mmCIF file of C-alpha atoms and ligand atoms in Angstrom:
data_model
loop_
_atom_site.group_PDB
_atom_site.id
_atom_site.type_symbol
_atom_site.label_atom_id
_atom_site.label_comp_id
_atom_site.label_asym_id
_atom_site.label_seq_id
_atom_site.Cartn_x
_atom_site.Cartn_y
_atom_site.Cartn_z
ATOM 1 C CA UNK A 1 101.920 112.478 111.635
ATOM 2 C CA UNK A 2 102.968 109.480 114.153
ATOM 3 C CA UNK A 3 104.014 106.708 113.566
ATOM 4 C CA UNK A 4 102.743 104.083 115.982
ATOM 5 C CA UNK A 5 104.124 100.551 116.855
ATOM 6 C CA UNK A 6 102.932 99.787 120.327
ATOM 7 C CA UNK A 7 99.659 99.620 122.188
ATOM 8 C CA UNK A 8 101.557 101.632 124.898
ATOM 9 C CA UNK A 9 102.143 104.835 122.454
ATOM 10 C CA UNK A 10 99.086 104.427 120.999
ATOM 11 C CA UNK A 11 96.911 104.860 124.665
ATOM 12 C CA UNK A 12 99.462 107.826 125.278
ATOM 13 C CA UNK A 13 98.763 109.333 121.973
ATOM 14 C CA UNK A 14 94.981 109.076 122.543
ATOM 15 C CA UNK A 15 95.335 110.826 125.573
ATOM 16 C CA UNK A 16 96.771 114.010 124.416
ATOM 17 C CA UNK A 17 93.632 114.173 121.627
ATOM 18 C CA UNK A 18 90.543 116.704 122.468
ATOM 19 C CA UNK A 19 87.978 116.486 119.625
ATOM 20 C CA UNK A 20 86.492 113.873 117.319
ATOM 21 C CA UNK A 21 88.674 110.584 116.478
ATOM 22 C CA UNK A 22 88.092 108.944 113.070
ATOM 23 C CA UNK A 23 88.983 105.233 112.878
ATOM 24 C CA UNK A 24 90.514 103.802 109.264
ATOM 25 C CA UNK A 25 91.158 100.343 110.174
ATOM 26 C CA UNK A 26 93.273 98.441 106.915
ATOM 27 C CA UNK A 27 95.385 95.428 106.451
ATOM 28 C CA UNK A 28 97.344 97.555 104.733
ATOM 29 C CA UNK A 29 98.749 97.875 100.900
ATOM 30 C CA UNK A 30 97.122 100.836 100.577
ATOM 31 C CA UNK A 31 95.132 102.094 97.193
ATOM 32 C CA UNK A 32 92.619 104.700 96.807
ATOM 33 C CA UNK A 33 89.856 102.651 98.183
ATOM 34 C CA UNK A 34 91.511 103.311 101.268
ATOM 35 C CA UNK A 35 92.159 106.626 100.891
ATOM 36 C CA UNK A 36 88.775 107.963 99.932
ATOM 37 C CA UNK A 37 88.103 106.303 103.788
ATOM 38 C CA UNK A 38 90.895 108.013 105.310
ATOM 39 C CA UNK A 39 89.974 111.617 103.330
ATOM 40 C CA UNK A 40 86.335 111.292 104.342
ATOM 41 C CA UNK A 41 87.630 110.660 107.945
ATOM 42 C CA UNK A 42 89.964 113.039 107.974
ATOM 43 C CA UNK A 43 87.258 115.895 106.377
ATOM 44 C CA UNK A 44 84.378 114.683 109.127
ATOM 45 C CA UNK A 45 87.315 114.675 112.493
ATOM 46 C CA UNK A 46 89.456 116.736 114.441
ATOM 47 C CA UNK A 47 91.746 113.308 114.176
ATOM 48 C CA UNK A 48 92.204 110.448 112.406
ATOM 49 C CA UNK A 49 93.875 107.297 113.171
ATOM 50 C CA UNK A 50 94.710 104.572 110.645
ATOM 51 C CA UNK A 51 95.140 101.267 111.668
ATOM 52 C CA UNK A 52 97.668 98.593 109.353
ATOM 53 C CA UNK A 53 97.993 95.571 110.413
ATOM 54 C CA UNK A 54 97.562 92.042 108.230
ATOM 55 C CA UNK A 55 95.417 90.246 111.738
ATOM 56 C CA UNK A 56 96.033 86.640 111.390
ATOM 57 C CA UNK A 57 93.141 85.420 112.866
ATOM 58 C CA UNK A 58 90.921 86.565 109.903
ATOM 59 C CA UNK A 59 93.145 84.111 107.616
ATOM 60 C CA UNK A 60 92.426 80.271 107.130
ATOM 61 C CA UNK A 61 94.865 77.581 107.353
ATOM 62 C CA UNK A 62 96.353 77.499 103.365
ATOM 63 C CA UNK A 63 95.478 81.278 102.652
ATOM 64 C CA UNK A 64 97.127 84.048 101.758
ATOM 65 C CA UNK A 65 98.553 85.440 105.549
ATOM 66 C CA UNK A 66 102.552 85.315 104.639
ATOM 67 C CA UNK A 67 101.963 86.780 100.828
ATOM 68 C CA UNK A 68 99.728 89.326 101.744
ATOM 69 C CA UNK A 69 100.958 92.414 100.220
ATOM 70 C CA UNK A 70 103.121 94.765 102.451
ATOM 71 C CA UNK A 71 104.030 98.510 102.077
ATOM 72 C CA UNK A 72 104.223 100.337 105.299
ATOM 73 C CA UNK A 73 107.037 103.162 104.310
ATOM 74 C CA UNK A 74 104.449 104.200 101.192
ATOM 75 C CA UNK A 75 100.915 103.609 103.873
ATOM 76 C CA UNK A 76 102.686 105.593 106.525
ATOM 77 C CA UNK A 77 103.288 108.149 103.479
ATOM 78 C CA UNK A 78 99.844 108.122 101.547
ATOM 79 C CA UNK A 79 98.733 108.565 105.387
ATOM 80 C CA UNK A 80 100.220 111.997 106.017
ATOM 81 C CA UNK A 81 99.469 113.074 102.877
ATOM 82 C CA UNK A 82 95.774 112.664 103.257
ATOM 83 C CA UNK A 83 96.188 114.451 106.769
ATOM 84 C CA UNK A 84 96.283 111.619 108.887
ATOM 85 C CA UNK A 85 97.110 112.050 112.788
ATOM 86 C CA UNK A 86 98.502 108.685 113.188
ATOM 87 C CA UNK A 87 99.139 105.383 111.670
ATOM 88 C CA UNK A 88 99.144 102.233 114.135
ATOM 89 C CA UNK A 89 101.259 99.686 112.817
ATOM 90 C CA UNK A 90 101.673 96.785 115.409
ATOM 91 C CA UNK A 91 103.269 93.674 115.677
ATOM 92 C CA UNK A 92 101.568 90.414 115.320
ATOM 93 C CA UNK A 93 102.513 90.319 119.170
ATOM 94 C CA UNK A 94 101.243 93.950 120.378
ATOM 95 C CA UNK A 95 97.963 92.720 119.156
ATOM 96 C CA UNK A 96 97.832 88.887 120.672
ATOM 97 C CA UNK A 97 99.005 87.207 123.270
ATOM 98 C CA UNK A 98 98.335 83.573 125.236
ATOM 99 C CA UNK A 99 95.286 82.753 126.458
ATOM 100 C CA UNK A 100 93.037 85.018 124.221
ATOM 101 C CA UNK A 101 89.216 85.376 124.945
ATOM 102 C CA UNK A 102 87.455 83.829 121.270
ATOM 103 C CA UNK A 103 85.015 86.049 119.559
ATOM 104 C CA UNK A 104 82.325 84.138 117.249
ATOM 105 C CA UNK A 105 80.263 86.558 114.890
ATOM 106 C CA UNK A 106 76.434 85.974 114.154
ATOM 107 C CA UNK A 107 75.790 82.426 112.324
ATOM 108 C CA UNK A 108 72.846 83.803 110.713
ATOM 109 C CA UNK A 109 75.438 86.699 109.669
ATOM 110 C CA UNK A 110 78.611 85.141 109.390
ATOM 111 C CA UNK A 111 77.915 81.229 108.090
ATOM 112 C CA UNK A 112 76.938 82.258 104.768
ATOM 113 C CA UNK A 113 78.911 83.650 101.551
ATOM 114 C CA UNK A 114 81.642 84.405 102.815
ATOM 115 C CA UNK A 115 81.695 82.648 106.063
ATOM 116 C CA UNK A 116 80.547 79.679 104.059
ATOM 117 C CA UNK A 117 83.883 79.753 101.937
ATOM 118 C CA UNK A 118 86.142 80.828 104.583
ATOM 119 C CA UNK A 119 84.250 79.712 108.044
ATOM 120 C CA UNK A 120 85.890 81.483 111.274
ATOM 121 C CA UNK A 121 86.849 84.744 109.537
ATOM 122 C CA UNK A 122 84.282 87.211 110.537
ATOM 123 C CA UNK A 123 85.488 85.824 114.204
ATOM 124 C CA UNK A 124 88.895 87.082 113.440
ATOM 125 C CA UNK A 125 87.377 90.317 111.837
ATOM 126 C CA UNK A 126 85.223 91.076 114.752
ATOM 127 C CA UNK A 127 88.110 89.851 117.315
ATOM 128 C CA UNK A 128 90.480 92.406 116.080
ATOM 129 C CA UNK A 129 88.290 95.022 115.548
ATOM 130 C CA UNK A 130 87.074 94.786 119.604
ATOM 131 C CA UNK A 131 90.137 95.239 120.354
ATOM 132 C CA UNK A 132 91.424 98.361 117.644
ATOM 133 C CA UNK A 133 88.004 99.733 119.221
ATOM 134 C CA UNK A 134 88.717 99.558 122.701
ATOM 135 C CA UNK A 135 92.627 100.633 121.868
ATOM 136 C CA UNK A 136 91.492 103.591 119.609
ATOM 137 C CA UNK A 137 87.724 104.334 120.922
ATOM 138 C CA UNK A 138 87.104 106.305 118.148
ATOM 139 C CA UNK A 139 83.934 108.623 117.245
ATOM 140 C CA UNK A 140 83.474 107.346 114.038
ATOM 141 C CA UNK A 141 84.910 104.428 112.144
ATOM 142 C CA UNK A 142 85.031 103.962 108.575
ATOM 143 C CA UNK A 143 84.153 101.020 106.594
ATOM 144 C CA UNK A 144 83.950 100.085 102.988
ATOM 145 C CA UNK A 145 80.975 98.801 100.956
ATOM 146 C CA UNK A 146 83.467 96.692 99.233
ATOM 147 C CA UNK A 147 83.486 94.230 101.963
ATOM 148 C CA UNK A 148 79.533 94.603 102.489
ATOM 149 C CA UNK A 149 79.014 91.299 104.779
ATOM 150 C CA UNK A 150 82.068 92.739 107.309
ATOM 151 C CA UNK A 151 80.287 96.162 107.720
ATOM 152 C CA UNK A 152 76.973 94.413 107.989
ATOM 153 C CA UNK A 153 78.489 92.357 110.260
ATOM 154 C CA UNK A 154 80.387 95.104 112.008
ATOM 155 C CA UNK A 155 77.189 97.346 112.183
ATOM 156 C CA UNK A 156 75.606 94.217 114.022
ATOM 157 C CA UNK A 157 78.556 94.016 116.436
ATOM 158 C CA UNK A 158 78.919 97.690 117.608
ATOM 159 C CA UNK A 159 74.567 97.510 117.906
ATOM 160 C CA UNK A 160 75.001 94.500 119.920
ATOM 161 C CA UNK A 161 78.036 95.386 121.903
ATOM 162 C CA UNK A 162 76.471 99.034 122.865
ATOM 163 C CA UNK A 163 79.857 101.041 121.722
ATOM 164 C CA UNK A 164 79.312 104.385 121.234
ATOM 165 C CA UNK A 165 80.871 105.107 118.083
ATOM 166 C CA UNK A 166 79.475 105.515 114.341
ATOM 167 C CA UNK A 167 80.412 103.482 111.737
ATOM 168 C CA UNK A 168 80.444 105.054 108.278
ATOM 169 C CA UNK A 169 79.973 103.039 105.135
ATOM 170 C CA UNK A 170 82.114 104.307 102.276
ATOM 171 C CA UNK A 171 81.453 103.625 98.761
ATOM 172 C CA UNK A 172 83.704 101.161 96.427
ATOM 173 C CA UNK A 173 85.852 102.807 94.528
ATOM 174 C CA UNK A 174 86.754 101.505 91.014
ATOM 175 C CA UNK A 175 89.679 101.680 88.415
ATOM 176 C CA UNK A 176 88.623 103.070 85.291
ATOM 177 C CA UNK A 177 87.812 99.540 83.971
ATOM 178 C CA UNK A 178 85.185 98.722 86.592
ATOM 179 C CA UNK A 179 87.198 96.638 88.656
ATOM 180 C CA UNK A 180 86.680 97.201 92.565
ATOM 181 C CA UNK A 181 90.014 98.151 94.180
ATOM 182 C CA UNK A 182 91.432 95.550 96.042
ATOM 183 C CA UNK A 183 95.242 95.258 97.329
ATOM 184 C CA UNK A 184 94.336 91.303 96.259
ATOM 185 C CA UNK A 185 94.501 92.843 92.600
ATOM 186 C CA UNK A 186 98.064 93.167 93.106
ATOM 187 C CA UNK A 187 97.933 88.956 92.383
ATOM 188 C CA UNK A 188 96.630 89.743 89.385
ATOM 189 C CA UNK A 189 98.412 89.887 85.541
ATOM 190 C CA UNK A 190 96.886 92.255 83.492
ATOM 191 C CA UNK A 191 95.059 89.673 81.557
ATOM 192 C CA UNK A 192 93.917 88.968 84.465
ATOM 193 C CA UNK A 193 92.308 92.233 85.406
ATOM 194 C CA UNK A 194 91.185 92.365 82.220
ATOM 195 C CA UNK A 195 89.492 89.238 82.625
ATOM 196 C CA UNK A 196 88.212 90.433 86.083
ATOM 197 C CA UNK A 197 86.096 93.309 84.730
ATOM 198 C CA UNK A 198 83.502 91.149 83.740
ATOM 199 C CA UNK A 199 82.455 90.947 88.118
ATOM 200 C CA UNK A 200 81.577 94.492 87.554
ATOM 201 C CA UNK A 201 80.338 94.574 84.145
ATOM 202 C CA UNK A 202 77.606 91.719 85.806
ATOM 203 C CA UNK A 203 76.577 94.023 88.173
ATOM 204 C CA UNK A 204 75.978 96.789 86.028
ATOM 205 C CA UNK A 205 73.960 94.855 83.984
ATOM 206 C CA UNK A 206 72.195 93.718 86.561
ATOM 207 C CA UNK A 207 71.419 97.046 87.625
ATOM 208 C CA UNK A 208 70.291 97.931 84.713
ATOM 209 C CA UNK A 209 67.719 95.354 84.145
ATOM 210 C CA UNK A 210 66.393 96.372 87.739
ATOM 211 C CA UNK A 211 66.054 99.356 86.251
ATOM 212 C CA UNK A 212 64.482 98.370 83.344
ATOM 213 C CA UNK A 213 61.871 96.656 85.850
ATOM 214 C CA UNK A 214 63.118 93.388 86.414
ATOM 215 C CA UNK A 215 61.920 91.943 89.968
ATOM 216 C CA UNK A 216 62.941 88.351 89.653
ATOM 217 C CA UNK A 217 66.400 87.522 91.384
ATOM 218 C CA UNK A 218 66.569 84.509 89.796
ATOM 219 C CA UNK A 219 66.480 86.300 86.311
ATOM 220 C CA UNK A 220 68.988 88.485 87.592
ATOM 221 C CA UNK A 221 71.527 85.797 88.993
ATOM 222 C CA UNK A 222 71.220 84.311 85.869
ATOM 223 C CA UNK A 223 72.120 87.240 84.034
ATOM 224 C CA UNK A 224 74.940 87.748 85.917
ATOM 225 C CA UNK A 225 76.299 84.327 85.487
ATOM 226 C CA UNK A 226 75.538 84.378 81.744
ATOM 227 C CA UNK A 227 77.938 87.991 81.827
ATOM 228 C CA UNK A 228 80.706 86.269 84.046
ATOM 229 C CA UNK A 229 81.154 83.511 81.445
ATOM 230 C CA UNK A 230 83.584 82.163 81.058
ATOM 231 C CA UNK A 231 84.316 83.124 84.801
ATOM 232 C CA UNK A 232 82.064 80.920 87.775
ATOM 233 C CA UNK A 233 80.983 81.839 89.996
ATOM 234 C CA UNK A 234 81.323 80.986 93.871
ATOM 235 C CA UNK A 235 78.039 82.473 94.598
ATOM 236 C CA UNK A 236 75.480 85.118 93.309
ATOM 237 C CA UNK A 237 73.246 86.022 96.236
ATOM 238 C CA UNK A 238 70.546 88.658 96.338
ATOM 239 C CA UNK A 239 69.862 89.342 99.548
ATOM 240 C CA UNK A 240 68.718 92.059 101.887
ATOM 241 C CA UNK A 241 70.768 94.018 104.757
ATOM 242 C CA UNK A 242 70.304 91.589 106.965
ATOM 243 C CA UNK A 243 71.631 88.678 104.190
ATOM 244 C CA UNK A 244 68.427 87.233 103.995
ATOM 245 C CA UNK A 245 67.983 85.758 100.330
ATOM 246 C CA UNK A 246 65.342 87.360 98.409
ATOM 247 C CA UNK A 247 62.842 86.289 95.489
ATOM 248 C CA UNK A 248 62.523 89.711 94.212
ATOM 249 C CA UNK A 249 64.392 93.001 94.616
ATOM 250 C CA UNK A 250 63.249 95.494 97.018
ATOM 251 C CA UNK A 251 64.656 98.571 96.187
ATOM 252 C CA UNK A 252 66.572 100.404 98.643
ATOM 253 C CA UNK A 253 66.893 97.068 100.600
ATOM 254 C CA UNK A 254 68.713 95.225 98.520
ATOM 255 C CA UNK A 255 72.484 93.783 98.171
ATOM 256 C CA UNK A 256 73.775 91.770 94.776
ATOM 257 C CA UNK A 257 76.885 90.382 96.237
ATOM 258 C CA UNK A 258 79.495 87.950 94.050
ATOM 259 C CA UNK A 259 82.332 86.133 94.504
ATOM 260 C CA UNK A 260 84.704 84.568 91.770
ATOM 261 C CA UNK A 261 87.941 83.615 91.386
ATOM 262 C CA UNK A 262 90.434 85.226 88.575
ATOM 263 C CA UNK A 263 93.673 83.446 87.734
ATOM 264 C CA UNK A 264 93.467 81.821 91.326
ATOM 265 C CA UNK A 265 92.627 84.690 92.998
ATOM 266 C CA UNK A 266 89.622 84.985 95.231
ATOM 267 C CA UNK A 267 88.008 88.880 94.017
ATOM 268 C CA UNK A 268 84.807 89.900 95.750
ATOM 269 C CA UNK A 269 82.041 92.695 94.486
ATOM 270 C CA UNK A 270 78.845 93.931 95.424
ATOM 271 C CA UNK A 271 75.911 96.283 94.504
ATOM 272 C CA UNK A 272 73.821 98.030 96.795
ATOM 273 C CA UNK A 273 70.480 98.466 95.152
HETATM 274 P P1 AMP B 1 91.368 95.887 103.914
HETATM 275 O O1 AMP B 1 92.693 96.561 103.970
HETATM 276 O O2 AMP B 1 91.150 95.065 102.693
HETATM 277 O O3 AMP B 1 91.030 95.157 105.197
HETATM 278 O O4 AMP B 1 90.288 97.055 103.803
HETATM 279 C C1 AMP B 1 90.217 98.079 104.764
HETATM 280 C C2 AMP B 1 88.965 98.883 104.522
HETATM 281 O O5 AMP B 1 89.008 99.482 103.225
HETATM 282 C C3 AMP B 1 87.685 98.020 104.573
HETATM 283 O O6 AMP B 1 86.666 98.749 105.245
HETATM 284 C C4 AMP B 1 87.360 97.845 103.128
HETATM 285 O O7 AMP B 1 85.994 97.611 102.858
HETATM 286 C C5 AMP B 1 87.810 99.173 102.543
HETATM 287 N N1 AMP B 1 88.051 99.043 101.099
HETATM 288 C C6 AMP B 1 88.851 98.148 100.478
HETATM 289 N N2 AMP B 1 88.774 98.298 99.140
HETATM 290 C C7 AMP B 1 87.886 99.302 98.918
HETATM 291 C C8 AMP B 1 87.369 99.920 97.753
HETATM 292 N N3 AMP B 1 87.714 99.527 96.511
HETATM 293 N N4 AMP B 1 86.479 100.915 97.894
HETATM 294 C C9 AMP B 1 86.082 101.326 99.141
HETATM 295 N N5 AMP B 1 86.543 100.782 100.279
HETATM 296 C C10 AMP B 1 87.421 99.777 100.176
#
């Protein structure tokens, strides 16, 4: 497996490829969420490129950018052992330089939830990812569900934009508590995580009373606050895959997404219904 660190290698590496190109792009500190990504790209490509890099222009002013967890010598490792042809690690200054073009995602996409919390990060998202896309110009990329607004909103971009490649949602993957892996759960004590189960435990239950026939999202949300306590919530939304809040479920349609905080640490978690 290579080891990338400039744009340069990475356009020369490209070139000597024939076949299909999986796309794994991470910020890194990786955990078996990512690897289930990187093994379903590796099992559906002739190649597959993995892409670390902690892209400061996803962060707001006062988050987490210089504590982000970092662990390239065990990424580049869990990397080749899942069969990876490459890992692209850049610099900060591979990736930018002066005088960059801005990208701004959506509003009706990007202002709410998430973008309501942390406004201006789906533009970073989608600003890096243009460019890993054009660098890598994969066949197929590989997204989580975890992060369901970015691959709704990455879906949207690649529709919009007209770039031929396929993105692939990938399902969250869970320790055997519930909670949805997250290199953000390395903030976290273990009373903490403990504590943190209770996001998925909601959602189960939640899912459960939808399948016990319960329509009404505003039973549900309530539900799932009343299963979070003593946790708040940022927001309980049940919306459809385009975001749109709904009154009732429609099944097959439908996304329970939540956001709380644990110990001071922002976790996210979803449910695709
Ligand atoms: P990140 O390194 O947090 O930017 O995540 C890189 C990719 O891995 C994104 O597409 C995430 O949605 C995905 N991912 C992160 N955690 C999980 C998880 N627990 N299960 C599945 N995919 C995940």
């Amino acid at each position: 497996m290579q080891i990338i660190k400039t744009t340069d290698e990475l356009i020369k590496f490209k070139s000597t490829l024939s076949g299909s190109v999986g796309f794994v792009p991470t910020m890194g500190a990786l955990h078996a969420g990512h690897a289930s990504l990187i093994s379903r790209s590796v099992s559906e490509n002739a190649h597959t490129i993995v892409s670390v890099f902690v892209n400061p222009t996803q962060f707001l002013a006062g988050e987490d950018l210089d504590k982000y967890p970092r662990s390239q010598d065990a990424d580049a490792k869990l990397c080749e052992s899942l069969g990876a042809s490459a890992v692209f690690m850049p610099s900060v200054d591979e990736i930018y330089g002066k005088n960059e073009p801005t990208m701004i995602a959506p509003k009706a996409l990007a202002s709410k939830l998430e973008g309501a919390i942390r406004p201006g990060h789906f533009d970073g998202v989608l600003c890096v990812l243009n460019k890993l896309f054009n660098l890598v110009s994969p066949t197929r990329a590989y997204f989580g569900k975890k992060d369901a607004q970015q691959l709704l909103i990455v879906q949207n971009f690649v529709k919009a934009s007209f770039l031929s490649l396929k993105i692939v949602p990938c399902d969250i993957v869970r320790d055997s508590s519930g909670l949805a892996l997250s290199s953000r759960n390395a903030y976290l004590s273990d009373a903490e995580k403990a504590k943190a189960t209770a996001l998925s435990r909601s959602l189960k239950a939640a899912r459960k009373a939808i399948e016990n026939g319960e329509q009404k999202a505003s039973v549900i949300k309530e539900l799932i606050a009343s299963e979070l306590a003593p946790i708040s919530a940022e927001y309980i939304a049940i919306t459809d895959t385009n975001l749109n809040e709904l009154d009732a479920i429609k099944p097959g349609d439908t996304l329970i997404l939540l956001a709380a905080k644990v110990g001071g640490v922002r976790l996210i978690d979803n449910e695709w219904v």
